[in-house]
Short mmCIF file of C-alpha atoms and ligand atoms in Angstrom, two decimals:
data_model
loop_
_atom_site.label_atom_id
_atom_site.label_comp_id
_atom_site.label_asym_id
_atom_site.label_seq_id
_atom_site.Cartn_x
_atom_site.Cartn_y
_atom_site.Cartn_z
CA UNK A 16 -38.99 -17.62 48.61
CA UNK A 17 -38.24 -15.90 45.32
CA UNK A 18 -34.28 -15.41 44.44
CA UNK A 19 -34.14 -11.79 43.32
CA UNK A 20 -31.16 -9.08 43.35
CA UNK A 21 -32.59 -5.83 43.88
CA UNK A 22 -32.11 -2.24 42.29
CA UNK A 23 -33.16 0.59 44.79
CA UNK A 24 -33.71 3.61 42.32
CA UNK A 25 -33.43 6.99 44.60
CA UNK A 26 -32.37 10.04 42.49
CA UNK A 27 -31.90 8.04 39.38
CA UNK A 28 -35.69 7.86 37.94
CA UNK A 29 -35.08 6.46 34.25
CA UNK A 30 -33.74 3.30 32.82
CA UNK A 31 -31.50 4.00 29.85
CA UNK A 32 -28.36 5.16 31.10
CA UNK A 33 -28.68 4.22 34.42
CA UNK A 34 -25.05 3.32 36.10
CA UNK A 35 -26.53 0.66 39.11
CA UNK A 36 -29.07 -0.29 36.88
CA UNK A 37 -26.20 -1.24 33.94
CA UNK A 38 -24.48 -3.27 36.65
CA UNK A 39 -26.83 -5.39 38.18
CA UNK A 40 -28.48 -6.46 35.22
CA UNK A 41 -25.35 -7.09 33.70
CA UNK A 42 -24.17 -9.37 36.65
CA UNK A 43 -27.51 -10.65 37.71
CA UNK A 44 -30.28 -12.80 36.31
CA UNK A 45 -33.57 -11.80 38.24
CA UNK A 46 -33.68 -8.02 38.92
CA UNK A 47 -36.09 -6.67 40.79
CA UNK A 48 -36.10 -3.01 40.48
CA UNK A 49 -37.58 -1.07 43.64
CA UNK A 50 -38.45 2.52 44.74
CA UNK A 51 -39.25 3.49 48.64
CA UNK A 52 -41.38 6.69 49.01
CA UNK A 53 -39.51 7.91 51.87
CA UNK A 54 -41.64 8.55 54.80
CA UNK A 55 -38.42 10.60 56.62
CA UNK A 56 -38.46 13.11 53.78
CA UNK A 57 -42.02 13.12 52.89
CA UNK A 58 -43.18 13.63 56.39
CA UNK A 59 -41.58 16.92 56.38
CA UNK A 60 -43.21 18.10 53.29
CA UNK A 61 -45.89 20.39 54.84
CA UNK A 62 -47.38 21.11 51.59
CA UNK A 63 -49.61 18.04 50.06
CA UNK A 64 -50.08 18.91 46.77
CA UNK A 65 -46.12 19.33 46.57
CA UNK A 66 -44.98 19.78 43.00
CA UNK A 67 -41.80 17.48 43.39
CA UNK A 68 -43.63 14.40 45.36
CA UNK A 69 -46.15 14.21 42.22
CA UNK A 70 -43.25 14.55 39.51
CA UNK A 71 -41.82 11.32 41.40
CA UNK A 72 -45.17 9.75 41.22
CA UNK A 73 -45.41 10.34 37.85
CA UNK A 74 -41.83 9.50 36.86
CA UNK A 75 -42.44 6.11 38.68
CA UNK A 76 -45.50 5.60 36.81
CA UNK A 77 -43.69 5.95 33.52
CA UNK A 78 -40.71 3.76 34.58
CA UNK A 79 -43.43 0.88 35.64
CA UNK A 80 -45.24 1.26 32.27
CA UNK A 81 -42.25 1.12 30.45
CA UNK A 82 -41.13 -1.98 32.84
CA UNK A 83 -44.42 -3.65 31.74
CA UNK A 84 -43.34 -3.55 27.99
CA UNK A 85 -40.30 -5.85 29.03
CA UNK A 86 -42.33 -8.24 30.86
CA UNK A 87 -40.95 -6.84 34.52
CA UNK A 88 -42.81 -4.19 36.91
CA UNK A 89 -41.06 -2.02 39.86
CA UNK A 90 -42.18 -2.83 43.32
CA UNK A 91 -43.21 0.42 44.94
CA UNK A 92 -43.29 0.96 48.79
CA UNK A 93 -43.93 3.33 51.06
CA UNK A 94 -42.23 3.95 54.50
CA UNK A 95 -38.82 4.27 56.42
CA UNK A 96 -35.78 2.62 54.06
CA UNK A 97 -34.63 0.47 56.92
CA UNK A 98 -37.92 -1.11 57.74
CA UNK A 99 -38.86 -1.59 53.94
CA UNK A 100 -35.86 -3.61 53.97
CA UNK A 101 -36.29 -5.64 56.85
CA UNK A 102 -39.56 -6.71 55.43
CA UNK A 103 -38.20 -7.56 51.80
CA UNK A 104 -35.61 -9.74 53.47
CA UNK A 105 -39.22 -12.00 54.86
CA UNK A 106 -40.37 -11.79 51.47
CA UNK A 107 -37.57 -12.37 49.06
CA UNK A 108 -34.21 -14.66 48.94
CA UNK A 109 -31.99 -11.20 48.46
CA UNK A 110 -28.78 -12.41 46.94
CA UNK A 111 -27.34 -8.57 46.37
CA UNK A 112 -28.64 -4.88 45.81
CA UNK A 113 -27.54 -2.51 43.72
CA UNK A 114 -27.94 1.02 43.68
CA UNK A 115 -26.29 4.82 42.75
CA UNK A 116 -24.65 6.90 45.31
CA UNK A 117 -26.21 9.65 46.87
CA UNK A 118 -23.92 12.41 48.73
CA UNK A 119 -26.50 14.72 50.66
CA UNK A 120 -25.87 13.94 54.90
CA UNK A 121 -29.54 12.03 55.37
CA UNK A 122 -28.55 9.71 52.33
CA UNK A 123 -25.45 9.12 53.46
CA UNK A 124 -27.01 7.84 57.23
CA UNK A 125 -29.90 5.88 55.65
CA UNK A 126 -27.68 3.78 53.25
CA UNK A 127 -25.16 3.02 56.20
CA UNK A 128 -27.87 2.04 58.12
CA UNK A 129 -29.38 0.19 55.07
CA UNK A 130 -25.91 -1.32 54.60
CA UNK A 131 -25.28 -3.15 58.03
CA UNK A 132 -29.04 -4.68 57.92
CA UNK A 133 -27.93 -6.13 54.45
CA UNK A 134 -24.67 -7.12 55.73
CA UNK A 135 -25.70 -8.84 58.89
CA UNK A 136 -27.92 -10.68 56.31
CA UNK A 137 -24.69 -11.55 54.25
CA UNK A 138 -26.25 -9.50 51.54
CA UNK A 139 -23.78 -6.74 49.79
CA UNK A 140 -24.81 -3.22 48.67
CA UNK A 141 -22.90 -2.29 45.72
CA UNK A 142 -23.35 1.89 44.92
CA UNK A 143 -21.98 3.16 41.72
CA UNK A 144 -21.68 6.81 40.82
CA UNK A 145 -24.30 8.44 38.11
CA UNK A 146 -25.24 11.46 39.37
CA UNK A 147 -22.25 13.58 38.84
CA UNK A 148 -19.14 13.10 36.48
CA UNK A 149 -16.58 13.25 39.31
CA UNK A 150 -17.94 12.81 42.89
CA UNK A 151 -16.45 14.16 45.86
CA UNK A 152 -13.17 13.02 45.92
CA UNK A 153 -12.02 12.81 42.57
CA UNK A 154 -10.86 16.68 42.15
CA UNK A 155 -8.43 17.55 44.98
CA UNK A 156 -5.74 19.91 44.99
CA UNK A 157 -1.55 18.90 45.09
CA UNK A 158 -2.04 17.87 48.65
CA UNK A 159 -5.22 15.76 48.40
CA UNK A 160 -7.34 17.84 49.92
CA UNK A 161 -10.49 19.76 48.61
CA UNK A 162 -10.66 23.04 47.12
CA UNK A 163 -12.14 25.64 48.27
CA UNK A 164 -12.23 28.05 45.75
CA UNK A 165 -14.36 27.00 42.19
CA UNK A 166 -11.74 28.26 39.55
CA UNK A 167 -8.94 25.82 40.00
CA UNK A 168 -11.56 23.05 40.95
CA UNK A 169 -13.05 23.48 37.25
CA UNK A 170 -9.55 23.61 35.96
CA UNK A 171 -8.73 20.33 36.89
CA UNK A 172 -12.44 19.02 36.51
CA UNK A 173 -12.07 19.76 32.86
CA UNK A 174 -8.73 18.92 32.08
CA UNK A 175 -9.87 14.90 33.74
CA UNK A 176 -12.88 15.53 31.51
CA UNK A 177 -11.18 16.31 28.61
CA UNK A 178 -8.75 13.46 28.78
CA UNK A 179 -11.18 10.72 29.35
CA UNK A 180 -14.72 11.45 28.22
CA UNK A 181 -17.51 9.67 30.27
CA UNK A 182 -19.71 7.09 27.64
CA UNK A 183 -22.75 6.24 28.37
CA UNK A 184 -24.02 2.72 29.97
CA UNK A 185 -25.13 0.74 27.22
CA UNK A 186 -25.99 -1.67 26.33
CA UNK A 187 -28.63 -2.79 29.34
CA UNK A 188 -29.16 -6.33 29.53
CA UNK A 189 -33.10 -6.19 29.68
CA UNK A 190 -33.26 -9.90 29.41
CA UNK A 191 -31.85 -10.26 33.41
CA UNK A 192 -35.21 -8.38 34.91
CA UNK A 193 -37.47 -10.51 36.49
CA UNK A 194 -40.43 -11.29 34.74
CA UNK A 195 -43.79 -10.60 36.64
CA UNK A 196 -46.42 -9.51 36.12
CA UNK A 197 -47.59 -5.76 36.91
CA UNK A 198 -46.65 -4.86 40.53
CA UNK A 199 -49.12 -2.31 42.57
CA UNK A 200 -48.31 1.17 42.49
CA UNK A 201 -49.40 3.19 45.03
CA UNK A 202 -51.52 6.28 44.37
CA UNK A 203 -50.60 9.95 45.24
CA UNK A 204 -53.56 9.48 48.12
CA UNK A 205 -52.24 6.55 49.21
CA UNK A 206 -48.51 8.17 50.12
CA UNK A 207 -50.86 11.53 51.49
CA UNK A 208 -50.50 13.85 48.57
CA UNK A 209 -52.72 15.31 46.13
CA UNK A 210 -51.50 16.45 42.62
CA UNK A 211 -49.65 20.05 41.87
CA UNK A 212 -51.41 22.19 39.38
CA UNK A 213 -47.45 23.63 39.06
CA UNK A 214 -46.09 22.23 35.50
CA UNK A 215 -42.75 20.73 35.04
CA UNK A 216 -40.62 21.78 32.26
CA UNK A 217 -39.42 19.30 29.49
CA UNK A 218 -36.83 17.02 29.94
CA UNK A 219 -35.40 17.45 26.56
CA UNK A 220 -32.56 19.91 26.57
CA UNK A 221 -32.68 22.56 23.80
CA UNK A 222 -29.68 22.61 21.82
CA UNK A 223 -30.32 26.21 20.85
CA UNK A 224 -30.97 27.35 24.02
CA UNK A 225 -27.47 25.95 25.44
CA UNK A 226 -25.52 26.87 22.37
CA UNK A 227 -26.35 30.69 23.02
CA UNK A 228 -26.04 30.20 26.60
CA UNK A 229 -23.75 32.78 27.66
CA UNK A 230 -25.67 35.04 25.64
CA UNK A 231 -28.99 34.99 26.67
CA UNK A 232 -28.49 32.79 30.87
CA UNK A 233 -28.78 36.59 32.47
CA UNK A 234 -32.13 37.87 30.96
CA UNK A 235 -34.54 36.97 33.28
CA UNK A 236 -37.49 37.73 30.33
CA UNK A 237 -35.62 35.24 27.84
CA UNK A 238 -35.99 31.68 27.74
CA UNK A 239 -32.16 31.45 27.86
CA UNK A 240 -31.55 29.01 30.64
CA UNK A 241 -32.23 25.29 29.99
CA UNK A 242 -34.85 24.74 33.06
CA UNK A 243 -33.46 21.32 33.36
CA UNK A 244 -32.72 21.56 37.19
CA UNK A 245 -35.55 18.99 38.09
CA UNK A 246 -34.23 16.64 35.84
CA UNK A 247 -30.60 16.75 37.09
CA UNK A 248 -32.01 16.28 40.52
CA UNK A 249 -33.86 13.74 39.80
CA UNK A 250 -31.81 12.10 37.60
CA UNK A 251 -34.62 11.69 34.78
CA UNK A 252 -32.11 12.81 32.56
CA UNK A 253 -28.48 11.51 32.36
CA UNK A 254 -25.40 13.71 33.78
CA UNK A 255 -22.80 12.18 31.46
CA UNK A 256 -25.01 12.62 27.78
CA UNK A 257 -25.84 16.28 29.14
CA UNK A 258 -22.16 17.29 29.83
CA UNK A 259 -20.97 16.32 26.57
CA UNK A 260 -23.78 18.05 24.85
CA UNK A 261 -22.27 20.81 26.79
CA UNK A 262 -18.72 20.21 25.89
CA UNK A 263 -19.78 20.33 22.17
CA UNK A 264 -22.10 23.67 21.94
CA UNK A 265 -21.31 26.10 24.89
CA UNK A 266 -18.30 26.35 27.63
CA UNK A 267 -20.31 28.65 29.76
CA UNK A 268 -23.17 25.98 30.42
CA UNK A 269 -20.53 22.84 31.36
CA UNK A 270 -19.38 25.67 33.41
CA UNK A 271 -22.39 25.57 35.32
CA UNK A 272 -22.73 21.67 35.74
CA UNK A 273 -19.18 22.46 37.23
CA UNK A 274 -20.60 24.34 40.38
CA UNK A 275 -23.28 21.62 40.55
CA UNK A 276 -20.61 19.60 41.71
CA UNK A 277 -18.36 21.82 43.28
CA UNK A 278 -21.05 22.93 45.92
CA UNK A 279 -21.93 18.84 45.90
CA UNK A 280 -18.60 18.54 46.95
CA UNK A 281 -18.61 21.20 49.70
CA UNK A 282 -21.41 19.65 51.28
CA UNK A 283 -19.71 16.32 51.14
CA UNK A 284 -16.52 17.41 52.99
CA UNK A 285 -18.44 19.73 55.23
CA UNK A 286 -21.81 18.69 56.11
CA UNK A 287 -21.48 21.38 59.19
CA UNK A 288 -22.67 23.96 56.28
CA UNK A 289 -26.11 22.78 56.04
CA UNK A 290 -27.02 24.96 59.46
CA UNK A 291 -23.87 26.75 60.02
CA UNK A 292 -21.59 29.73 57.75
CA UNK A 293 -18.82 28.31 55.77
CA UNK A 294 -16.72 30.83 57.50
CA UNK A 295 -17.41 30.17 61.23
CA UNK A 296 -16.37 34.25 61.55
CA UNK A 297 -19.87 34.77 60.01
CA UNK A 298 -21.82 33.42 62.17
CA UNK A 299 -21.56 36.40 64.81
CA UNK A 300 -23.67 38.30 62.47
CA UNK A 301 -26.43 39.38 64.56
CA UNK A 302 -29.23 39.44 61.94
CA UNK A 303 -32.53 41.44 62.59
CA UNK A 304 -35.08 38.96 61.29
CA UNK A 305 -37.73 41.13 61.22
CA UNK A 306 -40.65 38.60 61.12
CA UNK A 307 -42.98 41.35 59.09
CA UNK A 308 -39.86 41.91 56.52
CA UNK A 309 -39.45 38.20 56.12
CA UNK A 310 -43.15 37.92 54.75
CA UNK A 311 -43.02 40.84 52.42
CA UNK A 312 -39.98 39.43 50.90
CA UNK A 313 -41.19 36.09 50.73
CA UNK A 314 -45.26 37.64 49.54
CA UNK A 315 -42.95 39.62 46.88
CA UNK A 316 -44.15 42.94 48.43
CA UNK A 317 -40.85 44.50 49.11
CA UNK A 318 -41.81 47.40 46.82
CA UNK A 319 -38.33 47.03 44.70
CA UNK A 320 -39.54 45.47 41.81
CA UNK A 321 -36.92 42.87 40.50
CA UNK A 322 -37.13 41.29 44.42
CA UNK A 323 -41.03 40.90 43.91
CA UNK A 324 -41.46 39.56 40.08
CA UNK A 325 -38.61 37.03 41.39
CA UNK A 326 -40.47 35.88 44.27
CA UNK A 327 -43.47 36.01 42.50
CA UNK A 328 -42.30 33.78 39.90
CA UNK A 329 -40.65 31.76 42.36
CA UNK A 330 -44.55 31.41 44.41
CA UNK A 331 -46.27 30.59 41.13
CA UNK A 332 -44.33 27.94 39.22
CA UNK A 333 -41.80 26.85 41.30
CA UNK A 334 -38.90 28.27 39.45
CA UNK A 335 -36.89 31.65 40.08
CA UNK A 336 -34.42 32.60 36.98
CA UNK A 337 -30.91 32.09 38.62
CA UNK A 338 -29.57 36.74 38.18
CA UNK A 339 -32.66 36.69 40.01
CA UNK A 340 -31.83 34.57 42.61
CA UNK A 341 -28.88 36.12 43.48
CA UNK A 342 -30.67 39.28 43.90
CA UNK A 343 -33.38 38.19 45.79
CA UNK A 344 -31.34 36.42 48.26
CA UNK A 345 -28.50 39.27 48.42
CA UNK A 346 -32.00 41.93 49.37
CA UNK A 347 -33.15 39.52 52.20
CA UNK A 348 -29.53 38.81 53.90
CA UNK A 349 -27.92 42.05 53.14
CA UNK A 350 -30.70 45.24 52.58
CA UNK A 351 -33.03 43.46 55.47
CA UNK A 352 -30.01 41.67 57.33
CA UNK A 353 -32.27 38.51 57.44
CA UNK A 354 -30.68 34.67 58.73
CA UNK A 355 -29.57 33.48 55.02
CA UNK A 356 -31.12 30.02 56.77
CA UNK A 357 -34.68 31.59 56.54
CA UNK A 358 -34.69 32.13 52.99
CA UNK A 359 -32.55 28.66 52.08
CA UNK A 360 -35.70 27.35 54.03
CA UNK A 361 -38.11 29.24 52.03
CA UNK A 362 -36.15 28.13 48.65
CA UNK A 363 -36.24 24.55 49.86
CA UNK A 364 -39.60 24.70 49.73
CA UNK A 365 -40.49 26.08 46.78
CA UNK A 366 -38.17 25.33 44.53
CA UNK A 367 -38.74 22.22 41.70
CA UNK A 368 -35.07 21.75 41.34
CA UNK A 369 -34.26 22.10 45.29
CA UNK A 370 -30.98 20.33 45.66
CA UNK A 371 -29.75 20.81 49.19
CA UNK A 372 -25.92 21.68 47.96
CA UNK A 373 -26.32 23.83 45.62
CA UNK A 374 -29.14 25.80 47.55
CA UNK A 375 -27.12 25.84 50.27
CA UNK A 376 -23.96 27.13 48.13
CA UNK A 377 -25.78 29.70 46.60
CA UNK A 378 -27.48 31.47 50.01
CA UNK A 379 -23.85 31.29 51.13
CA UNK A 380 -22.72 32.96 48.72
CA UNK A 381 -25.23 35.67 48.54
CA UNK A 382 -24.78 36.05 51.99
CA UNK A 383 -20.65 36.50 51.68
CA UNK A 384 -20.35 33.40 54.09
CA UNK A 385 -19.67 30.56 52.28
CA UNK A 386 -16.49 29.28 50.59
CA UNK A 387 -15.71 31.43 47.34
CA UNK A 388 -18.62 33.89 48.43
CA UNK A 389 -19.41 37.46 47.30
CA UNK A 390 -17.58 39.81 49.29
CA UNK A 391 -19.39 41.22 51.93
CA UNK A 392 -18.95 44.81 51.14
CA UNK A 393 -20.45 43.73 47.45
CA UNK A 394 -23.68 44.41 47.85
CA UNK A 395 -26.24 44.34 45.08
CA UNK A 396 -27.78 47.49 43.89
CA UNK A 397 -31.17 46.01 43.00
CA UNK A 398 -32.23 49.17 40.51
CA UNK A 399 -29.09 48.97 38.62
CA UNK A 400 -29.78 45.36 38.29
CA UNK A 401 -33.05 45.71 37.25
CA UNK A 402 -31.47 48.70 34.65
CA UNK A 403 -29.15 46.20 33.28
CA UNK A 404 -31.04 42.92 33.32
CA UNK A 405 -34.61 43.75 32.66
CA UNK A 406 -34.00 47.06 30.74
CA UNK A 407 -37.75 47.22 29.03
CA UNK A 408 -39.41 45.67 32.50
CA UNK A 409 -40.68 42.79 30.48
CA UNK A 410 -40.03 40.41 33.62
CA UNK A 411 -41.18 42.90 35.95
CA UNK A 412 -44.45 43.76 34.41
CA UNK A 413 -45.14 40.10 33.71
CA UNK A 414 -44.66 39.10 37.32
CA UNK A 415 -46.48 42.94 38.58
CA UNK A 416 -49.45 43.26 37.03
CA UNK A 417 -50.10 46.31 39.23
CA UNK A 418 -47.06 47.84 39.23
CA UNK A 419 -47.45 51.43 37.88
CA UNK A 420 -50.83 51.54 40.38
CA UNK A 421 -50.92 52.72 43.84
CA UNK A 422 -51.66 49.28 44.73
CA UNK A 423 -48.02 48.57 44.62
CA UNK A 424 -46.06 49.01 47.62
CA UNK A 425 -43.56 51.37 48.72
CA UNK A 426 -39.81 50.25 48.82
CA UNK A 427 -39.59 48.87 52.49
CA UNK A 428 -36.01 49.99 52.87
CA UNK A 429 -33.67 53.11 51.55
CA UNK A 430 -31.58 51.24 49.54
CA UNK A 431 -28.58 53.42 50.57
CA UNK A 432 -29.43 53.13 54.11
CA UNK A 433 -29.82 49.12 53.63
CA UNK A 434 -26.39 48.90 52.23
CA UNK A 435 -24.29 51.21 54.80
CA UNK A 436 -25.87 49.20 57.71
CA UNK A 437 -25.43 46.21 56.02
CA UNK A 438 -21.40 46.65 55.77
CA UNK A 439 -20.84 48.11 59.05
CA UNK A 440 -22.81 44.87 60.76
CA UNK A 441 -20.87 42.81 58.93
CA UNK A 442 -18.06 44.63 59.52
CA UNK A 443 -18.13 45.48 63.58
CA UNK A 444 -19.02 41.06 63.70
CA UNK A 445 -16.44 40.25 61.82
CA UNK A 446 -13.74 42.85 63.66
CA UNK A 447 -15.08 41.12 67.07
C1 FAD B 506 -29.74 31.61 46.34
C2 FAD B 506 -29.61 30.53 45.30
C3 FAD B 506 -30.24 29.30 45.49
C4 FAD B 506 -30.12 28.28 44.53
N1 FAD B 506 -30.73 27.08 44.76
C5 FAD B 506 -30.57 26.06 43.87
C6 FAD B 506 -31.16 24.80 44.10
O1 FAD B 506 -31.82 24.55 45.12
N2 FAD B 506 -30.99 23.82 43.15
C7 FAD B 506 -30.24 24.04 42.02
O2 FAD B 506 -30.12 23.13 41.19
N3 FAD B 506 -29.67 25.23 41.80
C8 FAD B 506 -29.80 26.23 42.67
N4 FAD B 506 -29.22 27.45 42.42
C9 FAD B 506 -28.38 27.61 41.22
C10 FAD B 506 -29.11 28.10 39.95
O3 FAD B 506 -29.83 29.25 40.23
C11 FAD B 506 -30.05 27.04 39.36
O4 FAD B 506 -29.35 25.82 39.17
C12 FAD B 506 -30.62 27.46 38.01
O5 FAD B 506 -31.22 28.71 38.08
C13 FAD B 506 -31.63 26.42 37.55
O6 FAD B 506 -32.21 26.82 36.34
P1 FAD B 506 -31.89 26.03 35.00
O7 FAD B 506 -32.17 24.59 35.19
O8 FAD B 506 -32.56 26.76 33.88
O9 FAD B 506 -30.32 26.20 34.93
P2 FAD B 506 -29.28 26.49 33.76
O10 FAD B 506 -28.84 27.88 33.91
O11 FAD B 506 -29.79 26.05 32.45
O12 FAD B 506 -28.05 25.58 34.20
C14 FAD B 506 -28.04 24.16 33.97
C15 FAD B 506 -27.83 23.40 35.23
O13 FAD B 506 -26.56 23.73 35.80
C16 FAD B 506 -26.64 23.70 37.22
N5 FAD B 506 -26.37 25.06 37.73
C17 FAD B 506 -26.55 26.23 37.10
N6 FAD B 506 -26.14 27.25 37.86
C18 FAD B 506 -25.70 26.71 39.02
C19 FAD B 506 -25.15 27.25 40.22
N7 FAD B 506 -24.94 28.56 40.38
N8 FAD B 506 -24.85 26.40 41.23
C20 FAD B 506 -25.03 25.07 41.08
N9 FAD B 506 -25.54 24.50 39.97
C21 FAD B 506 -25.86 25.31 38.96
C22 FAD B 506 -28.05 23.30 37.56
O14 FAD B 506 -28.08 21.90 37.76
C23 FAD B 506 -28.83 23.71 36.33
O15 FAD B 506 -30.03 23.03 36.15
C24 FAD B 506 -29.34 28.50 43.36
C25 FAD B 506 -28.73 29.74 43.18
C26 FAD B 506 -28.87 30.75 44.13
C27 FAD B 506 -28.19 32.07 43.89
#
């Protein structure tokens, strides 16, 4: 049997940069580096031509290609972590694998599990961290325990930045892969998917557009957001080279790789989040969930027109501007008192740059139930955000092609009504 160590790429898709990948070719001659198309998460895909499943694909592709150039391939598999495994150990003499950590609840189960196979085989998993500057468990307050609120969580986050900048994994001792020859890679077909005709925006992060950041980030009808959520969830870009491009040109968009984490650390401490309110109080809201509602929201027929070019936008490419977000989600849980759940569902579909915490963080706090949430009583008023964030309905009208017709439809809700019976529901469960 061949001697190989292993590196499992999960969330981590590129090679320069690459934390595990640094360490086991640095302490390992013979690395063979290996993907698993999860079966557990794909299965529950429902849509086949999913956008994300055929950026993976594609990413793996490249990273094979690349892998080629060096003389080495990536084995590719397909089916449940734990079983993969059990059949590499038949096929290979394992003699360590290496991979990044991953946070998220299933992750966290799969590499236990993962671990105790390769430790009953007297095989060690060593996980580094790359996906996030600190990881949960490196900010904590005076009495070690985690914050709850974001402000003083970024304080310290930057001060521990500031005083010891991350540097970037380098250089990657190429010379320790195994040489083979090209490895199969399975096609889309082959895993059940088709390709997306949904395109993915570029990895490269636009120094302009971050510089100007806190300028332009609210403007739905600007390009003034960086788009690089796929890539951070993905890993097909690096954490550590983005936040210090940050720290150089804009304090409002390292700002915003700061929630990343805090809501990464959230999840981490309180994996209970992920199907119940932050604030257990909240969860005695009796919501209406109005089925009919639900699918005008999600069809972006609510008849208020910053809702609909949102969810439109969100339908179409897979991406929903973040003031927009907020709205949308604020309408469905507060003006139609719908389950925040249903619409962190809907996101989770949709969404290119779904990442479980931070989806998860931001319905809460739309909905006033998470930690650090909007008030309750703070509900949006969505014409005066429309009036303040898409003045000249550029968004709007780009989203709405027939909105000054009678095609479009009429607002489903009084918006004064919506937000009176919103606060005294939340009010009268809360008071219980
Ligand atoms: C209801 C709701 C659901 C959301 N769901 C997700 C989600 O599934 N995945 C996701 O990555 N973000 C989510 N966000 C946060 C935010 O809307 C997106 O990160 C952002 O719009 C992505 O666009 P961008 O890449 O152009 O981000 P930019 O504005 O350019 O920001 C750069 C990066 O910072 C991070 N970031 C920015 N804002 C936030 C934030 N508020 N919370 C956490 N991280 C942030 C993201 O990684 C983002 O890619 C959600 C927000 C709301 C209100």
């Amino acid at each position: 049997m061949k001697k190989v160590s292993i590196f499992w790429f999960r969330r981590d898709l590129r090679l320069e940069d690459n934390h595990g990948l640094y360490q086991a070719l640095k302490e390992n001659e013979n690395v063979l580096p290996l993907f698993i198309f999860d079966k557990n998460i794909l299965d529950k895909l429902d849509n086949k031509a999913d956008a994300r499943v055929d950026f993976i694909h594609d990413q793996i592709g490249k990273i094979h290609q690349e892998l080629a150039k060096k003389g080495s391939s990536i084995l590719v598999k397909y089916g449940d972590p734990e079983v993969i495994f059990k059949e590499l150990l038949n096929e290979y003499s394992i003699t360590a694998v290496y991979t990044n950590r991953d946070y998220e609840p299933y992750a966290t189960t799969r590499d236990e599990k993962v671990t105790r196979l390769l430790n009953k085989n007297h095989i060690q998993l060593h996980r580094y961290k790359d996906q996030v500057i600190f990881e949960p468990g490196e900010i904590l307050n005076g009495s070690g325990e985690f914050y709850k609120v974001f402000t003083p969580f970024s304080k310290v986050w930057l001060s521990k930045f500031h005083s010891a900048k991350p540097e970037e994994f380098k250089p990657m001792h190429w010379k320790n892969l195994l040489q083979t020859s090209a490895l199969e890679l399975p096609s889309l077909q082959e895993i059940s998917f088709t390709k997306s005709d949904i395109s993915i925006p570029s990895k490269t992060a636009d120094e302009d557009i971050i510089a100007h950041y806190n300028q332009t980030r609210d403007f739905p009808a600007k390009k003034g957001t960086s788009r690089l959520g796929i890539h951070l969830r993905f890993g097909t870009i690096s954490i550590r080279k983005l936040a210090l491009k940050a720290s150089e040109l804009n304090a409002t968009y390292l700002n915003e790789l700061i929630w990343r984490e805090f809501y990464m650390m959230i999840l981490a401490y309180n994996p209970q989040v992920v199907d119940q309110a932050f604030k257990p109080a909240y969860d005695r809201i009796p919501w209406r969930n109005k089925e009919e509602e639900f699918a005008a929201w999600c069809e972006g027929k609510t008849g208020y027109p910053i809702v609909d070019a949102g969810m439109r936008e969100l339908n179409s490419t897979g991406y929903m501007h973040n003031r927009v977000r907020m709205i949308v989600a604020s309408f469905l849980t507060k003006h139609l008192l719908i389950d925040w759940r249903w619409g962190e569902t809907y996101f989770a579909e949709k969404l290119l740059d779904y990442e479980l915490a931070s989806n998860n963080g931001g319905w809460q706090w739309a909905a006033g139930t998470g930690t650090d949430a909007q008030p309750y009583f703070r509900v949006f008023n969505p014409t005066s955000q429309q009036e303040k964030f898409d003045k000249n309905w550029k968004y709007i009208k780009k989203w709405i092609p027939e909105i000054n017709s009678d095609k479009y439809p009429k607002p489903i809700v009084d918006h004064k009504f919506a937000r009176q019976r919103a606060i005294d529901t939340y009010k009268s469960a809360l008071n219980q």
